Coordinates of C-alpha atoms (C1' of nucleotides) and ligand atoms in Angstrom, one line a residue:
Chain A
M1 CA 17.4 50.0 35.8
L2 CA 17.6 46.0 36.4
I3 CA 20.6 44.5 37.9
S4 CA 21.6 41.3 36.9
L5 CA 21.7 38.0 40.0
T6 CA 26.2 38.5 38.8
E7 CA 26.1 42.3 38.5
E8 CA 24.5 42.7 42.1
N9 CA 27.4 39.5 43.3
Y10 CA 30.2 41.2 42.2
L11 CA 28.6 44.8 43.8
K12 CA 28.4 42.3 46.6
A13 CA 31.6 41.5 46.6
I14 CA 32.7 45.3 46.3
Y15 CA 30.6 45.8 49.4
S16 CA 32.8 43.5 51.7
L17 CA 35.6 44.2 50.5
S18 CA 34.6 47.8 50.8
H19 CA 34.9 47.4 54.4
L20 CA 37.8 45.4 54.7
E21 CA 40.1 48.4 55.1
A22 CA 38.4 52.3 55.5
D23 CA 37.7 54.2 52.6
A24 CA 40.3 52.3 50.4
D25 CA 39.3 51.6 46.7
V26 CA 39.0 47.5 46.4
S27 CA 40.9 46.4 43.0
T28 CA 40.0 44.4 40.4
N29 CA 42.8 41.8 41.5
Q30 CA 40.6 41.3 45.1
I31 CA 37.3 41.6 43.4
S32 CA 38.7 38.7 40.9
D33 CA 39.8 36.5 44.2
H34 CA 37.0 36.6 46.5
L35 CA 34.9 36.0 43.4
S36 CA 36.8 33.8 42.0
I37 CA 36.8 35.1 38.4
K38 CA 39.4 36.0 36.2
A39 CA 40.4 39.2 36.6
A40 CA 40.3 40.5 32.8
T41 CA 36.3 39.7 33.5
V42 CA 36.3 41.7 36.1
T43 CA 37.5 44.8 34.4
D44 CA 35.1 44.3 31.4
M45 CA 32.4 43.6 34.8
L46 CA 33.9 47.1 36.1
K47 CA 33.2 49.0 32.8
R48 CA 29.6 48.6 32.6
L49 CA 28.9 48.6 36.5
A50 CA 30.9 51.9 36.1
E51 CA 28.5 53.0 32.5
K52 CA 25.3 51.5 34.8
K53 CA 26.3 54.4 37.4
L54 CA 26.8 51.7 40.0
I55 CA 30.6 52.7 40.7
H56 CA 32.9 54.4 40.8
Y57 CA 35.8 53.5 38.5
I58 CA 39.2 55.1 37.9
P59 CA 41.5 52.1 35.2
Y60 CA 44.6 50.9 36.9
Q61 CA 43.2 52.7 40.4
G62 CA 40.3 50.9 41.5
V63 CA 36.7 51.3 42.5
K64 CA 34.5 53.1 44.6
L65 CA 30.3 52.1 45.7
S66 CA 27.8 55.2 44.6
E67 CA 25.6 55.8 46.4
K68 CA 23.1 53.8 44.9
G69 CA 25.2 50.6 44.4
K70 CA 26.2 50.8 48.0
S71 CA 22.5 50.9 48.3
T72 CA 21.9 47.9 45.9
A73 CA 24.6 45.9 47.8
I74 CA 22.7 46.4 51.4
K75 CA 19.7 45.4 49.9
V76 CA 21.6 42.0 49.0
V77 CA 22.8 41.7 52.4
R78 CA 19.9 42.4 54.1
K79 CA 17.7 39.5 52.3
H80 CA 20.8 36.9 52.8
R81 CA 20.8 37.9 56.5
L82 CA 16.5 37.6 56.5
W83 CA 17.2 34.6 54.4
E84 CA 19.4 32.9 57.0
V85 CA 17.0 33.9 60.0
F86 CA 14.6 32.1 58.6
L87 CA 15.9 28.8 57.7
V88 CA 18.1 29.0 61.2
D89 CA 14.6 30.4 63.1
K90 CA 11.7 28.6 61.6
L91 CA 13.4 25.4 58.7
Q92 CA 15.5 24.1 61.9
F93 CA 18.8 24.7 59.8
K94 CA 21.5 24.8 61.5
W95 CA 24.1 27.9 61.4
D96 CA 26.4 26.1 58.7
E97 CA 24.3 25.5 56.6
V98 CA 22.1 27.9 55.5
H99 CA 24.9 30.2 53.5
E100 CA 24.3 28.4 50.2
I101 CA 21.1 28.5 50.5
A102 CA 20.8 32.2 50.8
E103 CA 23.3 33.2 48.3
Q104 CA 20.8 31.9 45.7
L105 CA 17.6 33.4 48.0
E106 CA 19.7 36.8 48.0
H107 CA 18.5 37.4 44.4
I108 CA 14.4 36.9 44.6
N109 CA 13.2 40.8 43.9
S110 CA 10.5 41.9 45.7
D111 CA 9.9 44.8 47.4
E112 CA 6.7 42.8 48.9
L113 CA 8.3 39.9 50.4
I114 CA 11.1 41.0 52.2
Q115 CA 9.1 43.5 54.0
R116 CA 7.0 40.1 54.9
L117 CA 9.8 38.2 55.5
D118 CA 11.4 40.5 57.8
K119 CA 7.5 41.1 59.7
F120 CA 7.3 37.4 60.0
L121 CA 10.3 36.8 61.5
G122 CA 10.4 39.4 64.0
K123 CA 12.2 41.9 62.7
P124 CA 15.2 40.3 63.6
K125 CA 18.7 42.6 64.0
F126 CA 21.2 40.4 64.2
D127 CA 21.6 36.6 61.7
P128 CA 22.2 33.3 63.1
H129 CA 26.2 34.7 62.7
G130 CA 25.6 37.5 64.9
D131 CA 26.4 40.1 61.6
P132 CA 23.9 43.3 61.9
I133 CA 20.7 42.9 59.1
P134 CA 20.2 46.7 57.1
D135 CA 16.7 47.7 57.6
A136 CA 14.4 49.0 55.4
N137 CA 16.4 51.6 55.2
G138 CA 19.8 50.6 54.0
Q139 CA 20.6 51.3 58.2
L140 CA 22.9 48.4 60.0
N141 CA 24.3 49.1 63.5
I142 CA 27.9 48.7 63.7
V143 CA 29.0 45.6 65.5
K144 CA 32.0 46.8 67.7
A145 CA 33.0 43.3 68.3
I146 CA 36.2 42.8 68.5
P147 CA 38.0 39.4 68.4
L148 CA 38.9 37.7 71.4
N149 CA 42.7 36.8 70.8
Q150 CA 43.1 40.8 70.9
H151 CA 41.9 41.3 74.6
K152 CA 45.9 40.9 76.0
T153 CA 44.3 40.0 80.5
K154 CA 41.6 38.0 81.8
G155 CA 37.8 39.5 82.1
S156 CA 34.2 38.7 81.1
F157 CA 32.6 39.0 77.6
T158 CA 30.0 37.9 75.3
F159 CA 29.7 35.6 72.2
V160 CA 28.2 38.2 69.6
G161 CA 29.3 36.9 65.9
V162 CA 32.1 35.1 63.9
A163 CA 34.9 36.4 61.5
E164 CA 35.4 33.7 59.7
H165 CA 32.0 31.7 58.3
S166 CA 33.5 29.0 56.5
K167 CA 31.1 25.7 58.0
T168 CA 34.6 23.8 59.2
F169 CA 34.8 26.7 62.2
L170 CA 31.4 27.0 62.7
Q171 CA 31.5 23.4 63.0
H172 CA 33.9 23.5 65.4
L173 CA 32.3 26.1 67.9
T174 CA 29.3 24.1 67.2
S175 CA 30.8 20.7 68.9
I176 CA 33.5 23.2 71.2
G177 CA 29.7 23.9 72.7
L178 CA 29.8 27.4 72.0
K179 CA 27.0 29.5 70.6
I180 CA 26.1 33.3 69.9
G181 CA 25.0 35.0 73.4
D182 CA 26.6 31.9 75.7
A183 CA 29.1 34.0 78.8
V184 CA 32.9 34.0 78.0
K185 CA 35.2 34.1 80.2
I186 CA 39.9 34.2 79.3
E187 CA 41.1 32.7 82.9
E188 CA 44.0 32.3 81.1
I189 CA 46.7 33.4 78.3
N190 CA 49.5 31.1 77.3
E191 CA 52.6 32.7 76.5
F192 CA 54.6 30.7 75.0
D193 CA 51.8 29.9 71.7
N194 CA 48.8 32.3 72.9
S195 CA 45.9 30.0 73.7
F196 CA 44.1 31.1 76.0
K197 CA 41.8 28.7 78.8
V198 CA 38.2 29.8 78.9
K199 CA 35.0 29.4 80.8
I200 CA 32.2 29.3 78.7
N201 CA 29.1 30.0 80.5
K202 CA 30.1 30.2 83.8
T203 CA 30.7 26.1 83.4
N204 CA 33.1 24.1 81.2
S205 CA 36.8 25.3 79.9
Q206 CA 38.0 24.8 77.3
F207 CA 41.7 25.4 75.7
F208 CA 40.6 28.0 72.2
S209 CA 44.2 28.2 69.6
N210 CA 45.3 31.8 68.4
K211 CA 43.4 31.3 65.3
V212 CA 39.9 29.9 66.6
A213 CA 39.8 32.4 69.0
S214 CA 41.6 35.9 66.1
N215 CA 37.8 34.7 64.8
I216 CA 35.8 34.6 68.0
L217 CA 34.3 38.2 68.4
V218 CA 33.4 39.2 71.7
E219 CA 32.5 42.5 74.1
E220 CA 33.0 43.5 77.1
K221 CA 30.0 41.9 79.4
K222 CA 27.5 44.3 80.2
Chain B
M1 CA 23.9 17.2 35.3
L2 CA 22.7 20.9 35.3
I3 CA 19.7 22.5 34.7
S4 CA 20.1 25.6 33.7
L5 CA 16.9 27.7 35.0
T6 CA 15.9 28.6 31.7
E7 CA 15.9 25.2 31.0
E8 CA 13.3 24.0 34.1
N9 CA 11.1 26.8 32.8
Y10 CA 10.9 25.3 29.0
L11 CA 11.2 21.8 31.0
K12 CA 7.3 22.7 32.6
A13 CA 6.3 24.7 30.0
I14 CA 6.7 21.2 27.6
Y15 CA 5.3 19.4 31.4
S16 CA 1.9 21.9 31.3
L17 CA 1.4 21.5 27.8
S18 CA 1.3 18.2 27.3
H19 CA -1.7 17.8 29.9
L20 CA -4.4 19.3 27.5
E21 CA -4.3 16.4 25.2
A22 CA -3.5 13.3 26.8
D23 CA -0.1 12.4 25.3
A24 CA 0.5 14.3 22.1
D25 CA 3.2 15.2 21.1
V26 CA 4.3 19.7 21.8
S27 CA 5.1 21.6 19.4
T28 CA 7.5 24.0 19.0
N29 CA 5.2 27.1 18.5
Q30 CA 2.6 26.1 21.5
I31 CA 5.8 26.2 23.5
S32 CA 6.5 29.3 21.5
D33 CA 3.4 31.0 22.8
H34 CA 3.6 30.0 25.8
L35 CA 7.0 31.5 27.0
S36 CA 6.3 34.1 24.3
I37 CA 10.4 33.5 23.0
K38 CA 10.1 33.0 19.3
A39 CA 10.4 29.5 17.6
A40 CA 13.7 29.2 15.9
T41 CA 14.7 29.6 19.7
V42 CA 12.8 27.8 20.5
T43 CA 14.1 24.7 17.7
D44 CA 17.5 25.4 19.2
M45 CA 16.8 25.0 23.1
L46 CA 14.6 22.1 22.2
K47 CA 17.6 20.5 20.4
R48 CA 20.1 21.1 24.2
L49 CA 17.3 19.1 25.9
A50 CA 17.4 16.3 23.5
E51 CA 21.1 16.4 24.0
K52 CA 20.5 16.5 28.0
K53 CA 18.5 13.5 27.4
L54 CA 15.8 16.0 28.9
I55 CA 13.2 15.6 25.7
H56 CA 12.7 13.0 23.0
Y57 CA 12.6 15.4 20.1
I58 CA 11.7 15.0 16.1
P59 CA 12.4 17.3 13.9
Y60 CA 9.2 18.7 12.4
Q61 CA 7.3 15.9 14.6
G62 CA 7.4 17.5 18.6
V63 CA 8.4 16.7 22.1
K64 CA 8.5 14.0 24.5
L65 CA 9.4 14.7 28.0
S66 CA 11.2 11.9 28.8
E67 CA 11.7 10.2 31.9
K68 CA 14.0 12.4 33.9
G69 CA 13.0 15.5 31.8
K70 CA 9.5 14.3 33.2
S71 CA 11.2 14.2 37.5
T72 CA 12.5 17.8 36.7
A73 CA 9.4 19.0 35.3
I74 CA 7.8 17.9 38.2
K75 CA 10.1 19.4 40.9
V76 CA 10.2 22.6 39.7
V77 CA 6.4 22.0 40.0
R78 CA 7.2 20.9 43.5
K79 CA 8.2 23.7 44.5
H80 CA 5.9 26.2 42.6
R81 CA 2.9 24.9 44.9
L82 CA 4.4 24.4 48.1
W83 CA 6.6 28.5 48.0
E84 CA 2.9 29.9 47.4
V85 CA 1.7 27.7 50.2
F86 CA 4.2 29.2 52.4
L87 CA 3.4 33.0 50.7
V88 CA -0.4 32.9 51.8
D89 CA -0.2 30.6 54.9
K90 CA 2.6 32.0 55.9
L91 CA 3.4 36.1 55.1
Q92 CA -0.2 36.4 54.4
F93 CA -0.3 37.0 51.2
K94 CA -3.0 37.2 48.8
W95 CA -3.9 34.3 46.1
D96 CA -3.6 36.9 43.4
E97 CA 0.3 37.8 44.9
V98 CA 2.3 35.4 44.8
H99 CA 2.9 33.1 41.5
E100 CA 5.1 36.1 40.3
I101 CA 7.3 35.1 43.2
A102 CA 6.6 31.9 43.0
E103 CA 8.3 31.9 39.2
Q104 CA 11.4 32.9 40.8
L105 CA 11.5 30.7 43.8
E106 CA 10.7 27.8 42.4
H107 CA 14.5 27.9 40.9
I108 CA 15.6 27.6 44.0
N109 CA 18.0 24.8 44.2
S110 CA 18.3 22.9 47.4
D111 CA 16.8 19.4 48.4
E112 CA 17.5 20.0 52.2
L113 CA 15.1 23.0 52.1
I114 CA 12.4 21.9 49.7
Q115 CA 12.1 18.9 52.3
R116 CA 12.2 21.1 55.2
L117 CA 10.1 23.5 53.6
D118 CA 7.2 21.0 53.2
K119 CA 7.0 20.0 56.6
F120 CA 7.3 23.4 57.8
L121 CA 4.1 23.7 55.6
G122 CA 2.7 20.4 56.8
K123 CA 2.7 18.8 54.0
P124 CA 0.0 20.1 52.4
K125 CA -1.9 19.0 49.6
F126 CA -2.5 21.4 47.5
D127 CA -1.7 24.8 46.9
P128 CA -3.4 28.0 47.3
H129 CA -5.3 27.8 44.0
G130 CA -6.1 23.8 44.2
D131 CA -4.2 23.0 42.6
P132 CA -2.0 19.3 43.8
I133 CA 2.0 19.7 44.8
P134 CA 3.4 16.8 43.8
D135 CA 5.0 15.1 46.2
A136 CA 8.5 14.2 46.8
N137 CA 8.9 10.9 45.0
G138 CA 6.2 13.1 42.3
Q139 CA 3.5 11.0 42.8
L140 CA -0.1 13.9 42.5
N141 CA -3.1 13.1 42.9
I142 CA -5.7 13.4 40.0
V143 CA -7.6 16.0 40.2
K144 CA -10.8 15.0 38.2
A145 CA -12.8 18.2 39.3
I146 CA -15.1 19.6 36.4
P147 CA -16.1 23.3 35.1
L148 CA -18.4 24.4 36.8
N149 CA -20.1 25.6 33.0
Q150 CA -20.7 21.9 32.0
H151 CA -23.1 20.8 34.7
K152 CA -26.1 21.4 32.8
T153 CA -28.2 20.4 35.7
K154 CA -29.3 22.0 39.7
G155 CA -26.9 20.4 42.2
S156 CA -24.2 20.8 44.5
F157 CA -20.7 20.8 44.7
T158 CA -17.8 22.1 46.0
F159 CA -15.4 25.1 45.0
V160 CA -12.0 22.9 44.8
G161 CA -9.7 24.8 42.2
V162 CA -8.9 27.4 38.8
A163 CA -8.7 26.7 35.0
E164 CA -7.6 29.8 34.9
H165 CA -4.9 31.2 36.7
S166 CA -5.0 34.6 36.2
K167 CA -4.5 38.2 38.7
T168 CA -7.5 39.3 37.4
F169 CA -9.5 36.0 37.7
L170 CA -8.7 35.3 41.1
Q171 CA -9.2 38.7 42.4
H172 CA -13.0 38.6 40.4
L173 CA -13.8 35.4 42.8
T174 CA -12.5 37.7 46.0
S175 CA -14.7 40.5 45.3
I176 CA -17.7 37.5 44.3
G177 CA -16.8 36.0 47.6
L178 CA -15.5 32.5 46.7
K179 CA -13.2 30.6 47.4
I180 CA -11.4 27.3 48.2
G181 CA -13.9 25.0 49.9
D182 CA -16.4 27.0 49.9
A183 CA -20.3 25.2 48.7
V184 CA -21.5 26.4 45.6
K185 CA -25.2 25.2 44.0
I186 CA -26.3 25.9 41.7
E187 CA -29.6 27.4 41.2
E188 CA -30.7 28.2 37.8
I189 CA -28.8 27.9 34.8
N190 CA -30.4 30.3 32.5
E191 CA -31.4 29.4 29.0
F192 CA -30.6 32.4 27.6
D193 CA -26.9 33.4 27.7
N194 CA -25.8 30.1 29.7
S195 CA -25.0 31.9 32.7
F196 CA -26.2 30.6 36.0
K197 CA -27.3 31.9 39.7
V198 CA -25.3 30.0 42.3
K199 CA -25.6 29.8 45.6
I200 CA -22.8 30.2 47.8
N201 CA -22.1 29.0 51.3
K202 CA -25.3 28.0 51.9
T203 CA -26.4 32.0 52.3
N204 CA -25.6 34.7 49.2
S205 CA -27.0 33.9 45.4
Q206 CA -24.5 35.4 43.0
F207 CA -24.6 34.9 38.8
F208 CA -21.4 33.9 36.9
S209 CA -21.8 34.3 33.2
N210 CA -21.1 31.1 31.6
K211 CA -16.9 32.7 30.6
V212 CA -16.5 32.7 34.8
A213 CA -18.4 29.3 34.4
S214 CA -16.0 27.9 32.8
N215 CA -13.2 29.0 35.5
I216 CA -14.9 27.7 38.1
L217 CA -13.7 23.6 39.1
V218 CA -16.0 22.3 41.3
E219 CA -16.2 18.3 42.6
E220 CA -19.6 16.7 43.8
K221 CA -20.3 17.4 46.3
K222 CA -19.5 14.9 49.4
Chain C
dA1 C1' -1.6 16.2 -7.8
dC2 C1' -0.5 20.4 -6.6
dA3 C1' -0.8 25.5 -5.2
dG4 C1' -1.3 27.8 -0.9
dG5 C1' -0.7 28.4 3.5
dT6 C1' 1.3 26.6 8.2
dT7 C1' 4.6 25.1 10.8
dT8 C1' 9.5 24.7 11.8
dT9 C1' 14.7 24.8 11.4
dT10 C1' 18.7 27.3 9.2
dA11 C1' 21.5 30.1 9.2
dG12 C1' 23.4 34.4 10.0
dG13 C1' 22.8 38.3 14.6
dT14 C1' 24.0 40.3 19.4
dC15 C1' 24.5 40.3 24.2
dA16 C1' 26.3 38.7 28.8
dG17 C1' 29.7 37.2 31.5
dC18 C1' 32.9 33.4 31.0
dC19 C1' 38.1 32.4 29.5
dT20 C1' 43.7 33.0 27.2
dA21 C1' 46.9 35.0 25.9
dA22 C1' 49.9 39.2 25.6
dA23 C1' 50.4 44.4 26.1
dA24 C1' 50.9 48.3 29.0
dA25 C1' 50.7 50.5 33.7
dT26 C1' 52.0 50.4 37.6
dT27 C1' 54.5 49.6 42.3
dT28 C1' 58.9 47.6 44.3
dG29 C1' 64.0 46.5 45.5
dT30 C1' 68.0 47.8 45.0
Chain D
dA1 C1' 66.5 55.7 38.4
dC2 C1' 65.8 52.1 36.8
dA3 C1' 64.8 46.1 36.4
dA4 C1' 62.6 43.4 37.4
dA5 C1' 57.7 41.8 39.1
dT6 C1' 52.7 43.1 39.4
dT7 C1' 48.8 44.4 38.6
dT8 C1' 45.9 45.5 35.2
dT9 C1' 43.9 46.0 31.3
dT10 C1' 42.8 45.1 26.0
dA11 C1' 42.4 41.7 22.4
dG12 C1' 40.5 37.8 20.6
dG13 C1' 37.4 33.5 21.4
dC14 C1' 33.5 30.3 23.6
dT15 C1' 28.9 29.3 24.7
dG16 C1' 23.9 29.9 26.2
dA17 C1' 20.2 32.3 25.3
dC18 C1' 17.6 35.4 22.5
dC19 C1' 16.1 37.6 17.5
dT20 C1' 15.5 38.8 11.9
dA21 C1' 14.9 36.1 7.9
dA22 C1' 14.7 33.1 4.4
dA23 C1' 14.8 28.3 3.7
dA24 C1' 12.5 23.8 3.9
dA25 C1' 9.4 21.0 5.4
dC26 C1' 4.5 19.9 6.5
dC27 C1' -0.5 20.1 5.8
dT28 C1' -5.2 21.3 3.4
dG29 C1' -8.6 22.0 0.1
dT30 C1' -9.9 21.8 -5.0
Ligands
MN1 MN1 25.6 33.5 54.7
MN2 MN1 25.1 35.2 58.4
MN3 MN1 1.4 29.9 40.3
MN4 MN1 -0.5 27.7 41.8

DNA sequence: ACAGGTTTTTAGGTCAGCCTAAAAATTTGT
DNA sequence: ACAAATTTTTAGGCTGACCTAAAAACCTGT
């Protein structure tokens, strides 16, 4: 059975929305907002995806991926993230430049291609934004990273990913000089505005607004 | 102005068909055959392409690319051939495996991507089948190669390309052991069936049927 | 010059994927 | 509990890209 580019995008949207709240159904409006497509159109598509057994759809109640839909969505995510690694590692793109191109490349259809690309890149486990890359069987590491601003005490962490993927935010981090893998130490938490004073890689100290800190995912340093 | 994937394929078809006979208009039926799309549908599309000023179309008389149409077609060809080089050189695909994947990749839209891919590959001048790769300005080397079977006397040549790109023909050449760049020496031309006895790389001799020889493009050895 | 064959266009239809407007179902607040 | 607000679906339309069948234009041979 062939799945169109458009259908792949719906499945991917449902997949990522389904992780916002654990195990909750995804609503028509959520998909509509996420894809910037009118709700009436989404209803249309949900009927077609249900027809193809890619989702479980109950009118007025929302939608869940079927096993087939889930594995299709994960394959698209795998392709997206592998291509992002290619663009950054091999073609020297910056991490804020690759998403739009990967949105196109993720729909290229060839198992052989992906298998070889994966090998060429050294079977990477994470993409340039710290997001885990599903393996060929669709398994992916669950990242247990926590937004920096959820830490309420001083401590040392590693910057492992971003919660927000917008170009402007990524560029902001670049201008701050913060890269994936950097050491991040909370030196002060400001009561007044919940901003953070943070030392990066044991050298320079910076102030992060709470909003910035909320989009910086860190792990306990080991 | 945005050009759809389908439109790109029509422009590419017109581009390659327009080289069969120098400067002749391309007919509706030629396009129809080439793309395996019914003539009535082709007429439809020609009207739309003419509307967009991508072709010059005179009903009942055929079609020529406009400057804009031509440069669009050449860009697609450039992308196709660069991706084929990537697949063979970097991902170790065989030359008979890459065409279908490149048919998809050629529609990825990003000037920056192509510029970087070109650089990454070392600005190659030819694709894995010996076809010239247009440069960023759309200039391409005219290959003055001649089918082997058009030579009527013994002589030494270099194998520079194929006239036929089918998987089976490419695999046949691989099994013969003939690769782009190989030295090819005509040792005998058989009067009876116009087959050729050919020495490859000064080592092993082979018989080529006239049909095979007609699809092997060679240049005078220098 | 014109009949017969070929090529091309026109006419009318389908399907996917989008839309707006209106109706129906559900949820929320008092 | 029920009116108001919100969400979702239905109804009807449009466009791009395909199709078949039929008409029109063009070409060819005598
Ligand atoms: Mn991305
Ligand atoms: Mn990413
Ligand atoms: Mn090709
Ligand atoms: Mn090629």
